[in-house]
Coordinates of C-alpha atoms in Angstrom, one line a residue:
M30 CA 60.8 167.5 99.2
H31 CA 63.8 166.0 97.6
S32 CA 63.4 163.3 95.0
T33 CA 65.7 161.1 96.9
T34 CA 67.0 161.3 100.4
L35 CA 70.6 162.5 101.0
S36 CA 71.6 159.1 102.3
K37 CA 70.2 157.3 99.3
Q38 CA 72.0 159.7 97.0
R39 CA 75.3 159.0 98.7
L40 CA 74.7 155.3 98.6
L41 CA 73.9 155.5 94.9
V42 CA 77.1 157.4 94.2
L43 CA 79.1 155.0 96.3
L44 CA 77.8 151.9 94.5
M45 CA 78.5 153.5 91.2
F46 CA 82.0 154.3 92.2
F47 CA 82.8 150.8 93.3
G48 CA 81.1 149.5 90.2
L49 CA 83.6 151.4 88.2
A50 CA 86.6 150.4 90.3
N51 CA 87.5 147.1 88.8
T52 CA 91.1 146.9 90.2
L53 CA 90.6 148.7 93.5
T54 CA 90.6 145.4 95.5
P55 CA 91.7 141.8 94.6
F56 CA 88.1 140.7 95.1
P57 CA 85.3 141.3 92.5
T58 CA 83.8 144.1 94.6
D59 CA 82.9 145.9 91.3
K60 CA 80.7 143.0 90.3
L61 CA 79.1 142.9 93.7
A62 CA 78.5 146.7 93.6
L63 CA 76.8 146.4 90.2
I64 CA 74.6 143.6 91.4
V65 CA 73.5 145.6 94.5
L66 CA 73.0 148.7 92.4
A67 CA 70.9 146.8 89.8
L68 CA 68.7 145.2 92.5
T69 CA 68.3 148.3 94.7
G70 CA 68.1 150.9 91.9
G71 CA 64.4 151.4 92.2
W72 CA 64.6 151.8 95.9
L73 CA 67.5 154.2 95.8
L74 CA 65.7 156.4 93.2
E75 CA 62.3 155.9 94.9
R76 CA 60.5 154.6 91.9
R77 CA 58.5 151.5 91.1
L78 CA 60.1 149.4 88.4
V79 CA 58.1 148.7 85.3
F80 CA 59.4 145.7 83.4
S81 CA 58.6 145.4 79.7
W82 CA 57.9 142.1 78.1
N83 CA 60.0 143.3 75.1
G84 CA 63.0 143.9 77.4
I85 CA 62.6 140.5 79.0
A86 CA 62.2 138.8 75.7
S87 CA 65.3 140.6 74.2
I88 CA 67.5 139.7 77.2
G89 CA 66.1 136.2 77.2
L90 CA 66.8 135.6 73.5
L91 CA 70.4 137.0 73.7
T92 CA 71.1 134.9 76.8
A93 CA 69.6 131.8 75.1
W94 CA 71.8 132.4 72.0
L95 CA 75.0 132.7 74.1
L96 CA 74.1 129.4 75.9
L97 CA 73.2 127.8 72.6
S98 CA 76.5 128.8 71.0
C99 CA 78.3 127.4 74.1
F100 CA 76.3 124.1 73.7
F101 CA 77.4 123.6 70.1
S102 CA 81.0 124.7 70.6
I103 CA 83.9 122.4 70.5
G104 CA 86.8 122.7 72.9
R105 CA 87.6 123.2 76.6
P106 CA 85.2 125.4 78.7
D107 CA 87.9 126.4 81.2
S108 CA 88.8 129.7 79.6
A109 CA 86.2 130.9 77.2
W110 CA 83.1 130.3 79.4
Q111 CA 84.3 133.4 81.3
D112 CA 83.6 135.5 78.2
A113 CA 80.0 134.2 77.8
S114 CA 79.3 134.5 81.6
L115 CA 80.6 138.1 81.7
L116 CA 78.4 139.1 78.7
I117 CA 75.3 137.5 80.4
F118 CA 76.2 139.2 83.7
F119 CA 76.6 142.7 82.1
M120 CA 73.5 142.4 80.0
V121 CA 71.2 141.4 82.8
T122 CA 72.6 144.0 85.3
A123 CA 72.6 146.8 82.7
W124 CA 69.0 146.0 81.8
L125 CA 67.9 146.0 85.5
L126 CA 69.8 149.2 86.2
T127 CA 68.3 150.9 83.1
T128 CA 64.8 149.9 84.1
A129 CA 65.4 151.8 87.4
A130 CA 67.5 154.7 86.0
V131 CA 65.0 155.9 83.4
M132 CA 62.4 156.4 86.1
R133 CA 64.4 159.4 87.2
P134 CA 67.0 159.9 84.5
T135 CA 68.4 163.3 85.6
E136 CA 68.9 162.3 89.2
F137 CA 70.6 159.1 88.1
L138 CA 72.9 161.0 85.6
N139 CA 73.9 163.6 88.2
S140 CA 74.8 160.8 90.6
F141 CA 76.8 159.1 87.8
L142 CA 78.8 162.3 87.2
V143 CA 79.7 162.6 90.9
A144 CA 80.9 159.0 91.0
V145 CA 82.9 159.5 87.8
A146 CA 84.4 162.7 89.1
L147 CA 85.7 160.8 92.1
Y148 CA 86.9 158.1 89.8
L149 CA 88.8 160.4 87.5
L150 CA 90.3 162.4 90.4
C151 CA 91.7 159.2 91.8
G152 CA 93.2 158.4 88.5
L153 CA 94.7 161.8 88.0
V154 CA 96.1 161.9 91.6
T155 CA 97.7 158.5 91.3
W156 CA 99.0 159.5 87.8
G157 CA 100.6 162.6 89.3
Y158 CA 102.1 160.7 92.2
S159 CA 103.6 158.1 89.8
L160 CA 105.2 160.8 87.7
W161 CA 106.6 162.6 90.7
S162 CA 107.8 159.5 92.5
N163 CA 108.6 157.3 89.5
N164 CA 106.6 154.5 91.1
I165 CA 104.0 152.4 89.3
F166 CA 100.8 153.1 91.3
Y167 CA 97.5 152.6 89.4
V168 CA 99.1 153.6 86.1
M169 CA 100.2 151.7 83.1
P170 CA 103.7 152.0 81.7
L171 CA 103.7 152.1 77.9
Y172 CA 105.7 148.9 77.4
G173 CA 103.9 148.1 74.2
K174 CA 105.0 151.4 72.6
G175 CA 108.6 151.0 73.8
R176 CA 108.4 153.7 76.5
P177 CA 108.2 152.0 79.9
D178 CA 109.3 155.3 81.4
I179 CA 106.0 157.0 80.4
Y180 CA 102.9 156.3 82.4
A181 CA 99.3 156.4 81.2
A182 CA 96.6 157.3 83.7
L183 CA 94.5 154.3 84.7
S184 CA 92.7 154.9 88.0
F185 CA 90.9 151.6 88.9
A186 CA 90.2 150.5 85.3
T187 CA 91.7 147.5 83.5
T188 CA 93.2 149.6 80.7
P189 CA 93.8 153.3 79.9
Q190 CA 91.2 153.1 77.2
V191 CA 88.4 152.1 79.6
F192 CA 89.5 155.0 81.8
A193 CA 89.3 157.3 78.8
T194 CA 86.0 155.9 77.7
I195 CA 84.4 156.6 81.1
A196 CA 85.8 160.1 81.0
A197 CA 84.4 160.7 77.5
L198 CA 81.0 159.3 78.5
A199 CA 80.9 161.7 81.5
A200 CA 81.8 164.6 79.3
V201 CA 79.0 163.8 76.8
T202 CA 76.6 163.4 79.8
A203 CA 77.6 166.7 81.3
L204 CA 77.2 168.5 77.9
S205 CA 73.7 167.1 77.5
L206 CA 72.7 168.1 81.0
K207 CA 74.2 171.5 80.6
Q208 CA 72.2 172.1 77.4
A209 CA 69.0 170.9 79.2
A210 CA 69.7 173.3 82.1
I211 CA 70.2 176.3 79.8
A212 CA 67.2 175.5 77.6
Q213 CA 64.7 174.9 80.4
M214 CA 65.9 177.1 83.2
P215 CA 67.7 180.1 81.7
K216 CA 67.6 182.0 85.0
K217 CA 69.1 179.2 87.0
R218 CA 72.2 178.5 84.9
L219 CA 73.6 175.7 87.0
I220 CA 76.2 175.1 84.4
C221 CA 79.4 175.5 86.5
R222 CA 79.4 172.0 87.8
Y223 CA 79.0 170.6 84.2
D224 CA 81.8 172.8 82.9
I225 CA 84.1 171.5 85.6
M226 CA 83.1 168.0 84.8
I227 CA 83.8 168.4 81.1
M228 CA 87.2 170.0 81.8
L229 CA 88.1 167.2 84.3
S230 CA 87.1 164.6 81.7
I231 CA 89.2 166.2 79.0
I232 CA 92.2 166.3 81.3
A233 CA 91.7 162.7 82.1
I234 CA 91.5 161.7 78.4
V235 CA 94.8 163.5 77.8
A236 CA 96.4 161.8 80.9
S237 CA 95.3 158.4 79.6
L238 CA 97.4 158.9 76.5
N239 CA 94.8 156.9 74.5
R240 CA 94.9 158.0 70.9
V241 CA 91.4 156.8 70.1
W242 CA 89.9 159.3 72.5
L243 CA 92.5 162.0 72.0
L244 CA 91.1 162.2 68.5
F245 CA 87.6 162.9 69.9
I246 CA 88.7 165.9 72.1
P247 CA 88.2 168.5 69.2
V248 CA 84.6 167.3 68.9
L249 CA 84.0 167.7 72.6
L250 CA 85.5 171.2 72.6
V251 CA 83.4 172.4 69.6
A252 CA 80.3 170.9 71.2
W253 CA 81.2 172.5 74.5
W254 CA 81.8 176.1 73.3
G255 CA 79.7 176.1 70.1
R256 CA 80.5 179.3 68.1
R257 CA 83.5 180.1 70.2
V258 CA 85.4 177.6 68.2
L259 CA 88.5 179.9 68.2
L260 CA 88.7 179.7 71.9
A261 CA 88.2 175.9 71.7
G262 CA 91.1 175.8 69.2
V263 CA 93.4 177.7 71.5
L264 CA 92.6 175.4 74.4
L265 CA 93.0 172.3 72.2
G266 CA 96.4 173.6 71.1
V267 CA 97.5 174.0 74.8
L268 CA 96.2 170.6 75.7
L269 CA 97.4 168.6 72.7
G270 CA 100.4 170.7 71.8
G271 CA 102.1 169.9 75.0
F272 CA 101.2 166.2 74.6
L273 CA 102.6 166.0 71.1
L274 CA 105.8 167.8 72.1
A275 CA 106.4 165.5 75.1
Y276 CA 105.2 162.3 73.6
S277 CA 105.6 162.7 69.8
D278 CA 107.1 159.2 69.5
I279 CA 103.9 157.8 71.0
A280 CA 101.4 160.0 69.3
F281 CA 102.7 159.3 65.8
T282 CA 103.9 155.7 66.1
L283 CA 102.1 153.4 63.8
G284 CA 103.2 150.2 65.4
T285 CA 99.9 149.4 67.2
V286 CA 97.9 150.4 64.1
S287 CA 99.9 148.1 61.8
S288 CA 99.6 145.3 64.4
R289 CA 95.8 145.7 64.5
L290 CA 95.6 145.4 60.7
L291 CA 97.9 142.4 60.8
M292 CA 95.6 140.9 63.5
I293 CA 92.6 141.4 61.2
D294 CA 94.4 139.6 58.4
H295 CA 95.2 136.7 60.6
M296 CA 91.6 136.4 61.8
I297 CA 90.3 136.3 58.3
T298 CA 92.7 133.5 57.6
F299 CA 91.5 131.8 60.8
F300 CA 87.8 132.0 59.8
G301 CA 88.7 130.6 56.4
E302 CA 90.0 127.5 58.1
Q303 CA 86.8 126.9 60.2
G304 CA 83.9 124.7 59.3
I305 CA 80.4 126.0 58.5
S306 CA 79.0 125.3 61.9
S307 CA 81.9 127.0 63.7
L308 CA 81.6 130.0 61.5
L309 CA 77.8 130.3 62.0
V310 CA 77.5 129.6 65.8
G311 CA 81.1 130.3 66.9
R312 CA 83.4 128.5 69.3
P313 CA 83.2 130.2 72.7
F314 CA 85.2 127.4 74.4
Y315 CA 88.0 127.6 71.9
S316 CA 91.2 127.7 73.9
E317 CA 94.0 127.4 71.2
P318 CA 95.7 130.5 69.9
Y319 CA 93.9 132.3 67.1
F320 CA 97.2 133.4 65.4
H321 CA 100.9 133.9 65.9
M322 CA 102.3 137.4 65.7
H323 CA 105.4 139.2 66.9
G324 CA 106.9 136.0 68.3
R325 CA 104.0 135.0 70.5
D326 CA 100.6 133.3 70.3
F327 CA 97.4 135.4 70.7
H328 CA 94.4 133.9 72.5
Y329 CA 92.4 137.1 72.6
V330 CA 90.8 139.1 69.7
E331 CA 91.0 142.9 70.1
S332 CA 88.2 143.8 67.7
A333 CA 84.5 143.6 68.6
P334 CA 83.2 142.2 65.3
F335 CA 85.9 139.6 65.0
F336 CA 85.6 138.7 68.7
L337 CA 81.8 138.1 68.3
V338 CA 82.2 136.0 65.2
A339 CA 85.0 134.0 66.7
K340 CA 83.1 133.4 69.9
F341 CA 79.5 133.3 68.9
G342 CA 79.4 133.1 65.1
L343 CA 78.1 135.2 62.2
L344 CA 74.5 134.5 63.3
S345 CA 75.2 136.6 66.4
L346 CA 76.9 139.4 64.5
L347 CA 74.2 140.0 61.9
P348 CA 71.3 140.9 64.2
I349 CA 73.6 143.1 66.3
V350 CA 74.6 145.1 63.2
I351 CA 70.9 145.5 62.3
L352 CA 69.9 146.6 65.8
L353 CA 72.9 148.9 65.9
G354 CA 71.9 150.6 62.7
A355 CA 68.3 151.1 63.9
W356 CA 69.5 152.5 67.3
L357 CA 71.8 155.0 65.6
F358 CA 69.1 156.1 63.2
R359 CA 66.5 156.7 66.0
L360 CA 69.1 158.4 68.1
Y361 CA 70.0 160.8 65.3
R362 CA 66.4 161.9 65.0
I363 CA 66.4 163.3 68.5
A364 CA 70.0 164.0 69.3
P365 CA 72.5 164.3 66.4
F366 CA 75.5 164.8 68.7
L367 CA 74.7 161.8 70.8
A368 CA 74.3 159.8 67.6
F369 CA 77.7 160.9 66.4
F370 CA 79.3 160.0 69.7
S371 CA 77.6 156.6 69.6
L372 CA 78.7 156.0 66.0
Y373 CA 82.3 156.9 67.0
Y374 CA 82.2 154.7 70.1
L375 CA 80.2 151.7 68.9
V376 CA 81.7 151.4 65.4
F377 CA 85.1 153.0 65.3
V378 CA 86.3 152.3 68.8
Q379 CA 84.9 148.8 69.0
F380 CA 86.3 147.9 65.6
M381 CA 89.8 149.0 66.6
T382 CA 89.5 147.2 69.9
H383 CA 86.6 146.3 72.1
E384 CA 85.1 146.8 75.6
L385 CA 82.4 144.2 75.5
L386 CA 83.8 142.6 78.7
S387 CA 84.2 145.9 80.5
V388 CA 81.7 147.9 82.5
S389 CA 82.3 151.0 80.3
F390 CA 80.5 149.5 77.3
W391 CA 77.4 148.6 79.3
L392 CA 77.3 151.9 81.2
Y393 CA 77.1 153.5 77.8
W394 CA 73.7 151.9 77.3
V395 CA 72.4 152.9 80.7
V396 CA 73.5 156.5 80.3
M397 CA 72.2 156.7 76.7
A398 CA 68.8 155.3 77.8
C399 CA 68.6 158.1 80.4
L400 CA 69.6 160.8 77.9
W401 CA 67.2 159.4 75.3
S402 CA 64.4 159.5 78.0
E403 CA 65.2 163.1 78.7
R404 CA 65.3 164.2 75.1
A405 CA 62.5 162.0 73.6
H406 CA 59.9 162.5 76.3
G407 CA 60.5 166.1 77.3
L408 CA 60.9 165.6 81.0
N409 CA 61.3 168.6 83.3
F410 CA 64.9 169.2 84.1
Y411 CA 65.5 168.4 87.7
I412 CA 67.8 170.4 90.0
P413 CA 68.8 168.9 93.3
G414 CA 67.2 170.7 96.2
T415 CA 64.0 171.7 94.3
K416 CA 60.7 170.1 93.8
R417 CA 60.3 167.8 90.9
S418 CA 57.3 168.5 88.7
G419 CA 55.6 165.5 87.1
N420 CA 55.8 161.9 87.8
R421 CA 57.2 159.2 85.5
E422 CA 56.0 155.6 85.9
S423 CA 56.5 154.3 82.4
S424 CA 59.6 152.5 81.3
F425 CA 62.0 153.5 78.6
L426 CA 62.2 149.9 77.6
C427 CA 58.4 149.8 77.0
Q428 CA 58.4 152.9 74.8
A429 CA 61.7 152.5 72.8

């Protein structure tokens, strides 16, 4: 008997797809899909949810801190309350979804890959159509890099980086599931689907023209082919060589990097002008510009640590840094590659910019919880259409 019925599997994939599609409709259908997915995850995966008091306490404390920071802030709540409300929304939905997903992690991850495959294919199709027709259709012209004639693949994401992040997360997931399939069922090497997913993800990253994730492609290729690094190098040369030749002015421009460093310098100056209370608990309702650069005012901070300090204070950043270090250390003990990917994404990527208000950042935690559950607790690898051995009724949140 299948672990989930076919109709429930399709509904699970559909909800995930719409949860990713932030710009598909003018209405917040992505938020609605995430709410339905979080509330019905246990039913879709046919597992009873087991809530942990530790998880409830953690979510409660984080939410209370955000509300407390808002209470002590000074300024107008018309713009910045949206940031705090989005963080609370994503935290709660990601926690509920994780509690359901870790009951049947492999089934959830396979459904996630199908949804992301559809999402990436839509992005590549619209990207190809825009290049062919010279129309802007779910792509982003590179105005900021002085090349409005060049389009970055976007799909239904808010930025090409979010699109590339989802592709990278799918590639890492497919790599992990492929390794589990080979290790546990060598005679049933159902690896073709995972190889296709990895290749699709890499193509999507290249089409996004996002340099942060383009730098990670060599790591993905080496992890994919292992000892066949030479073949990986040839493919890397084909993929990135054409990109560098066609878009050399984009690949090597340092304008955005220098702007990011200048932004950090301006933010340090801004913090030095704040009072002790604002520095400790933040100013989430602050609506004035943080700094002036390139002839315009900036009301948004594109760096996770500076964003957190500006909005919610140093007292919110310090425990996050401690918890992040503990998470990376524990992850390294069971899955070094996942730990390296997490270090790259949670530290380097979030420092250069941030996705705290995007679904990609919170999906990372759901996916990593499932991969942790598979690695740490030695679950039998599940192949759709076969019987599942074993029954899991304990929560990842209780054991982590």
